[in-house]
Short mmCIF file of N, CA and C in Angstrom, two decimals:
data_model
loop_
_atom_site.label_atom_id
_atom_site.label_comp_id
_atom_site.label_asym_id
_atom_site.label_seq_id
_atom_site.Cartn_x
_atom_site.Cartn_y
_atom_site.Cartn_z
N MET A 1 -8.71 4.58 0.69
CA MET A 1 -7.89 4.55 -0.68
C MET A 1 -6.66 3.71 -0.41
N ILE A 2 -5.96 3.66 0.61
CA ILE A 2 -4.79 2.52 1.06
C ILE A 2 -4.91 1.36 0.84
N GLY A 3 -6.09 0.68 0.91
CA GLY A 3 -6.84 -0.52 0.76
C GLY A 3 -6.91 -0.57 -0.77
N GLU A 4 -7.60 0.25 -1.57
CA GLU A 4 -7.47 0.04 -3.11
C GLU A 4 -5.93 0.02 -3.44
N TYR A 5 -5.42 1.08 -3.10
CA TYR A 5 -3.91 0.89 -3.66
C TYR A 5 -3.29 -0.48 -3.38
N ILE A 6 -3.42 -1.20 -2.19
CA ILE A 6 -2.55 -2.25 -1.71
C ILE A 6 -3.22 -3.26 -3.13
N SER A 7 -4.92 -3.30 -3.33
CA SER A 7 -5.37 -4.32 -4.13
C SER A 7 -4.43 -3.95 -5.36
N ALA A 8 -4.65 -2.80 -5.85
CA ALA A 8 -4.26 -2.33 -7.39
C ALA A 8 -2.90 -2.56 -7.18
N LEU A 9 -1.81 -2.60 -6.46
CA LEU A 9 -0.47 -2.77 -6.58
C LEU A 9 -0.12 -4.12 -6.72
N SER A 10 -0.92 -4.39 -5.71
CA SER A 10 -0.67 -6.46 -5.69
C SER A 10 -1.01 -6.73 -7.08
N ASN A 11 -1.97 -6.75 -7.38
CA ASN A 11 -2.59 -7.15 -8.96
C ASN A 11 -1.63 -6.89 -9.89
N SER A 12 -1.39 -5.68 -10.05
CA SER A 12 -0.61 -4.94 -10.84
C SER A 12 0.84 -5.70 -11.13
N ALA A 13 1.24 -5.98 -9.71
CA ALA A 13 2.60 -6.66 -9.67
C ALA A 13 2.60 -8.28 -10.47
N ALA A 14 1.52 -8.69 -9.91
CA ALA A 14 1.21 -10.15 -10.55
C ALA A 14 1.29 -9.97 -12.07
N LEU A 15 0.69 -9.14 -12.67
CA LEU A 15 0.55 -8.88 -14.39
C LEU A 15 1.81 -8.60 -14.67
N CYS A 16 2.75 -8.02 -14.31
CA CYS A 16 3.93 -7.67 -14.71
C CYS A 16 5.05 -8.45 -14.05
N GLU A 17 4.53 -9.77 -13.52
CA GLU A 17 5.49 -10.81 -13.00
C GLU A 17 6.70 -10.37 -12.19
N ARG A 18 6.19 -9.26 -11.30
CA ARG A 18 7.09 -8.58 -10.12
C ARG A 18 6.82 -9.39 -8.86
N PRO A 19 7.55 -9.60 -7.69
CA PRO A 19 7.49 -10.52 -6.53
C PRO A 19 6.64 -9.67 -5.68
N LYS A 20 6.93 -7.95 -5.80
CA LYS A 20 6.23 -7.26 -4.93
C LYS A 20 6.01 -5.76 -5.36
N ALA A 21 5.03 -5.11 -4.82
CA ALA A 21 5.15 -3.62 -5.22
C ALA A 21 5.30 -2.74 -3.82
N TYR A 22 5.31 -1.61 -4.25
CA TYR A 22 5.88 -0.32 -3.29
C TYR A 22 4.81 0.97 -3.50
N LEU A 23 4.55 1.22 -1.88
CA LEU A 23 3.69 2.34 -2.04
C LEU A 23 4.64 3.61 -1.04
N VAL A 24 4.96 4.60 -1.37
CA VAL A 24 5.93 5.31 -0.79
C VAL A 24 5.22 6.54 -0.21
N TRP A 25 5.78 6.91 1.02
CA TRP A 25 5.24 8.15 1.21
C TRP A 25 6.46 9.26 1.84
N GLY A 26 6.40 10.25 1.40
CA GLY A 26 7.59 11.16 1.96
C GLY A 26 8.73 11.16 0.53
N VAL A 27 8.16 11.35 -0.61
CA VAL A 27 9.32 11.33 -1.69
C VAL A 27 8.43 12.03 -3.01
N GLN A 28 8.60 13.11 -3.09
CA GLN A 28 8.02 13.79 -4.26
C GLN A 28 8.08 12.96 -5.67
N ASP A 29 6.40 12.70 -5.78
CA ASP A 29 6.38 12.01 -7.40
C ASP A 29 7.38 12.48 -8.64
N ASP A 30 7.13 13.75 -8.82
CA ASP A 30 7.94 14.24 -10.33
C ASP A 30 9.48 14.29 -10.06
N THR A 31 10.07 14.44 -9.17
CA THR A 31 11.69 14.76 -8.99
C THR A 31 12.25 13.71 -7.90
N HIS A 32 11.58 13.00 -7.39
CA HIS A 32 12.06 11.82 -6.65
C HIS A 32 12.57 12.49 -5.35
N GLU A 33 12.42 13.87 -5.06
CA GLU A 33 12.87 14.42 -3.91
C GLU A 33 12.68 13.90 -2.64
N ILE A 34 13.31 13.62 -1.58
CA ILE A 34 12.87 13.24 -0.14
C ILE A 34 12.27 14.49 0.51
N VAL A 35 11.16 14.43 0.77
CA VAL A 35 10.70 15.83 1.69
C VAL A 35 10.00 15.80 2.76
N GLY A 36 10.15 14.28 3.67
CA GLY A 36 9.44 13.77 4.47
C GLY A 36 7.83 13.56 4.31
N THR A 37 7.26 12.82 5.71
CA THR A 37 5.91 12.80 5.84
C THR A 37 5.76 13.10 7.09
N GLU A 38 4.17 13.10 6.85
CA GLU A 38 3.59 13.46 8.32
C GLU A 38 2.86 12.06 8.82
N PHE A 39 2.61 11.46 7.97
CA PHE A 39 1.86 10.01 7.96
C PHE A 39 2.65 9.05 8.96
N GLN A 40 1.86 8.69 9.75
CA GLN A 40 2.21 7.78 10.90
C GLN A 40 1.24 6.42 11.09
N TYR A 41 1.83 5.74 10.07
CA TYR A 41 0.58 4.50 10.06
C TYR A 41 0.48 3.99 11.28
N ARG A 42 1.14 4.07 12.31
CA ARG A 42 0.96 3.50 13.71
C ARG A 42 -0.05 4.01 14.66
N LYS A 43 0.07 5.39 14.26
CA LYS A 43 -1.16 5.74 15.32
C LYS A 43 -2.76 5.89 14.55
N MET A 44 -2.65 5.89 13.33
CA MET A 44 -4.17 5.86 12.41
C MET A 44 -4.88 4.67 12.77
N LYS A 45 -6.35 4.82 12.73
CA LYS A 45 -7.32 4.17 13.18
C LYS A 45 -8.45 4.17 12.24
N LYS A 46 -9.08 2.80 11.98
CA LYS A 46 -10.38 3.15 11.16
C LYS A 46 -11.28 2.83 12.18
N GLY A 47 -12.20 3.88 12.78
CA GLY A 47 -13.01 3.51 13.84
C GLY A 47 -12.11 3.23 14.67
N ASN A 48 -11.98 2.30 15.85
CA ASN A 48 -11.46 1.66 16.91
C ASN A 48 -10.41 0.86 16.32
N GLU A 49 -10.16 0.40 15.37
CA GLU A 49 -9.29 -0.72 14.68
C GLU A 49 -8.12 0.31 14.08
N GLU A 50 -7.02 -0.38 14.79
CA GLU A 50 -5.79 0.08 14.08
C GLU A 50 -5.72 0.00 12.51
N LEU A 51 -5.00 0.71 12.03
CA LEU A 51 -5.13 0.63 10.37
C LEU A 51 -4.58 -0.51 9.91
N GLU A 52 -3.00 -1.07 10.48
CA GLU A 52 -2.92 -2.55 9.67
C GLU A 52 -3.80 -3.41 9.85
N ALA A 53 -4.50 -3.70 10.90
CA ALA A 53 -5.47 -4.69 11.37
C ALA A 53 -6.85 -4.59 10.54
N TRP A 54 -7.22 -3.03 10.30
CA TRP A 54 -8.46 -3.05 9.58
C TRP A 54 -8.24 -3.19 7.82
N LEU A 55 -6.99 -2.84 7.40
CA LEU A 55 -6.63 -3.08 6.37
C LEU A 55 -6.61 -4.64 5.79
N SER A 56 -5.77 -5.67 6.73
CA SER A 56 -5.45 -7.01 6.52
C SER A 56 -7.21 -7.74 6.51
N ARG A 57 -7.97 -7.01 7.54
CA ARG A 57 -9.21 -7.74 7.61
C ARG A 57 -9.85 -7.39 5.79
N MET A 58 -9.74 -6.40 5.55
CA MET A 58 -10.82 -5.83 4.42
C MET A 58 -10.10 -6.29 2.85
N LEU A 59 -8.76 -7.16 3.13
CA LEU A 59 -8.13 -7.67 1.90
C LEU A 59 -8.59 -9.01 2.02
N PHE A 60 -8.92 -9.25 0.65
CA PHE A 60 -9.25 -10.80 0.06
C PHE A 60 -8.46 -11.32 -0.91
N PRO A 61 -7.62 -12.18 -1.11
CA PRO A 61 -7.42 -13.25 -0.21
C PRO A 61 -6.30 -12.18 0.83
N ARG A 62 -6.16 -12.43 2.01
CA ARG A 62 -5.07 -11.61 2.87
C ARG A 62 -3.84 -12.00 2.45
N ILE A 63 -3.03 -10.85 2.69
CA ILE A 63 -1.62 -10.96 2.06
C ILE A 63 -0.88 -10.03 3.13
N ASN A 64 0.45 -10.31 3.09
CA ASN A 64 1.40 -10.01 4.30
C ASN A 64 1.86 -8.71 3.72
N PHE A 65 1.29 -7.59 3.59
CA PHE A 65 1.93 -6.50 3.52
C PHE A 65 2.59 -6.02 4.49
N ARG A 66 3.66 -4.98 4.54
CA ARG A 66 4.30 -4.67 5.71
C ARG A 66 4.84 -2.97 5.50
N PHE A 67 4.80 -2.41 6.63
CA PHE A 67 4.89 -1.10 6.61
C PHE A 67 6.64 -1.02 7.12
N PHE A 68 7.56 -0.11 6.21
CA PHE A 68 8.73 0.57 7.18
C PHE A 68 8.69 1.73 7.20
N GLU A 69 9.45 2.21 8.27
CA GLU A 69 9.66 3.68 8.46
C GLU A 69 10.93 4.20 8.58
N ILE A 70 11.44 4.97 7.62
CA ILE A 70 12.71 5.31 7.77
C ILE A 70 13.11 6.80 7.69
N SER A 71 14.08 7.06 8.59
CA SER A 71 14.51 8.17 9.24
C SER A 71 15.27 8.65 8.20
N MET A 72 15.37 9.60 7.34
CA MET A 72 16.22 10.57 6.62
C MET A 72 16.29 12.00 6.79
N GLU A 73 17.72 12.39 6.29
CA GLU A 73 17.82 13.66 6.66
C GLU A 73 16.51 14.74 6.26
N ASN A 74 16.12 14.41 5.66
CA ASN A 74 14.90 15.78 5.08
C ASN A 74 13.77 15.02 5.81
N GLY A 75 13.32 14.13 6.60
CA GLY A 75 12.28 13.75 7.50
C GLY A 75 12.13 12.11 7.66
N ILE A 76 10.86 11.71 7.58
CA ILE A 76 10.46 10.28 7.68
C ILE A 76 9.89 9.88 6.40
N VAL A 77 10.35 8.81 5.73
CA VAL A 77 9.74 8.24 4.62
C VAL A 77 9.34 6.78 5.32
N VAL A 78 8.11 6.73 4.73
CA VAL A 78 7.20 5.54 4.70
C VAL A 78 7.16 4.64 3.77
N LEU A 79 7.43 3.37 3.91
CA LEU A 79 7.27 2.54 2.93
C LEU A 79 6.32 1.16 2.83
N LEU A 80 5.37 1.00 2.09
CA LEU A 80 4.57 0.00 2.25
C LEU A 80 5.06 -1.27 1.13
N GLU A 81 5.42 -2.32 1.81
CA GLU A 81 5.82 -3.37 0.92
C GLU A 81 4.63 -4.29 0.39
N ILE A 82 4.16 -4.48 -0.83
CA ILE A 82 2.74 -5.10 -1.10
C ILE A 82 3.57 -6.48 -2.05
N PRO A 83 3.00 -7.82 -1.42
CA PRO A 83 3.41 -8.81 -2.14
C PRO A 83 2.35 -8.96 -3.66
N CYS A 84 2.79 -9.55 -4.80
CA CYS A 84 2.02 -9.78 -5.87
C CYS A 84 0.96 -10.61 -5.39
N ALA A 85 -0.44 -10.72 -6.13
CA ALA A 85 -1.25 -11.26 -5.91
C ALA A 85 -0.78 -12.91 -6.35
N GLU A 86 -1.28 -13.73 -6.00
CA GLU A 86 -0.80 -15.44 -6.70
C GLU A 86 -1.93 -16.15 -6.93
N LYS A 87 -2.99 -16.49 -6.56
CA LYS A 87 -3.78 -17.50 -7.38
C LYS A 87 -5.04 -16.81 -7.57
N GLN A 88 -5.56 -15.66 -7.31
CA GLN A 88 -6.59 -14.54 -7.76
C GLN A 88 -6.54 -13.13 -7.32
N PRO A 89 -7.02 -12.08 -7.65
CA PRO A 89 -6.63 -10.93 -7.60
C PRO A 89 -7.13 -10.80 -6.29
N VAL A 90 -6.40 -9.58 -5.97
CA VAL A 90 -6.61 -8.93 -4.37
C VAL A 90 -7.71 -8.30 -4.16
N GLN A 91 -8.89 -7.91 -3.26
CA GLN A 91 -9.73 -7.55 -3.48
C GLN A 91 -9.65 -6.67 -2.20
N PHE A 92 -10.11 -5.32 -2.26
CA PHE A 92 -10.29 -4.67 -1.22
C PHE A 92 -11.85 -4.06 -0.94
N ALA A 93 -12.28 -4.35 0.22
CA ALA A 93 -13.80 -4.22 0.49
C ALA A 93 -14.71 -4.88 -0.72
N GLY A 94 -14.46 -5.97 -1.15
CA GLY A 94 -15.20 -6.82 -2.04
C GLY A 94 -14.59 -6.26 -3.55
N ALA A 95 -13.98 -5.85 -3.82
CA ALA A 95 -13.55 -5.08 -5.26
C ALA A 95 -12.17 -5.24 -5.26
N GLU A 96 -12.20 -5.35 -6.75
CA GLU A 96 -10.53 -5.52 -7.37
C GLU A 96 -10.28 -4.30 -8.12
N TYR A 97 -9.11 -4.00 -7.83
CA TYR A 97 -8.40 -2.82 -8.50
C TYR A 97 -7.27 -3.16 -9.07
N ILE A 98 -6.80 -2.45 -10.29
CA ILE A 98 -5.42 -2.33 -10.91
C ILE A 98 -4.75 -0.86 -10.97
N ARG A 99 -3.57 -0.67 -11.31
CA ARG A 99 -2.57 0.18 -11.44
C ARG A 99 -2.23 0.18 -12.79
N ILE A 100 -2.83 1.07 -13.63
CA ILE A 100 -2.10 1.06 -14.99
C ILE A 100 -1.43 2.54 -15.19
N GLY A 101 -0.41 2.60 -15.11
CA GLY A 101 0.57 3.77 -15.31
C GLY A 101 0.18 4.53 -13.84
N THR A 102 -0.41 5.78 -14.08
CA THR A 102 -0.36 6.19 -12.57
C THR A 102 -2.02 6.26 -12.28
N ASN A 103 -3.02 5.72 -13.06
CA ASN A 103 -4.15 5.27 -12.76
C ASN A 103 -4.68 4.20 -12.21
N LYS A 104 -5.47 4.52 -11.00
CA LYS A 104 -6.12 3.22 -10.17
C LYS A 104 -7.33 2.93 -10.82
N LYS A 105 -7.73 1.83 -11.24
CA LYS A 105 -8.72 1.54 -11.85
C LYS A 105 -9.48 -0.04 -11.01
N ASN A 106 -11.05 -0.05 -11.61
CA ASN A 106 -11.31 -1.33 -11.33
C ASN A 106 -11.11 -2.23 -11.97
N LEU A 107 -10.60 -3.64 -11.80
CA LEU A 107 -10.01 -4.36 -12.54
C LEU A 107 -11.36 -5.36 -13.40
#
């Protein structure tokens, strides 16, 4: 699901003429209250492959997304910085996605 969101947010950023998009763990959606997260991207794997390497391999064209982990008073916040699509839509596992409002759809 993370890969689909990377595709969707990268393509939406391009459509909205924004240089980057962000996916955040540890912040409440409606109130924006910092609640912290248990998500530990460095420890996650898909099969025997580390999550970051697997995501990078499954995206086409490859983009330079970056994870950041920030310690806050109420817990850890994880931020995924996603560059906008440039010359063509970003695909994940051969499919292109877009984010419209709060919905992720096939492009």
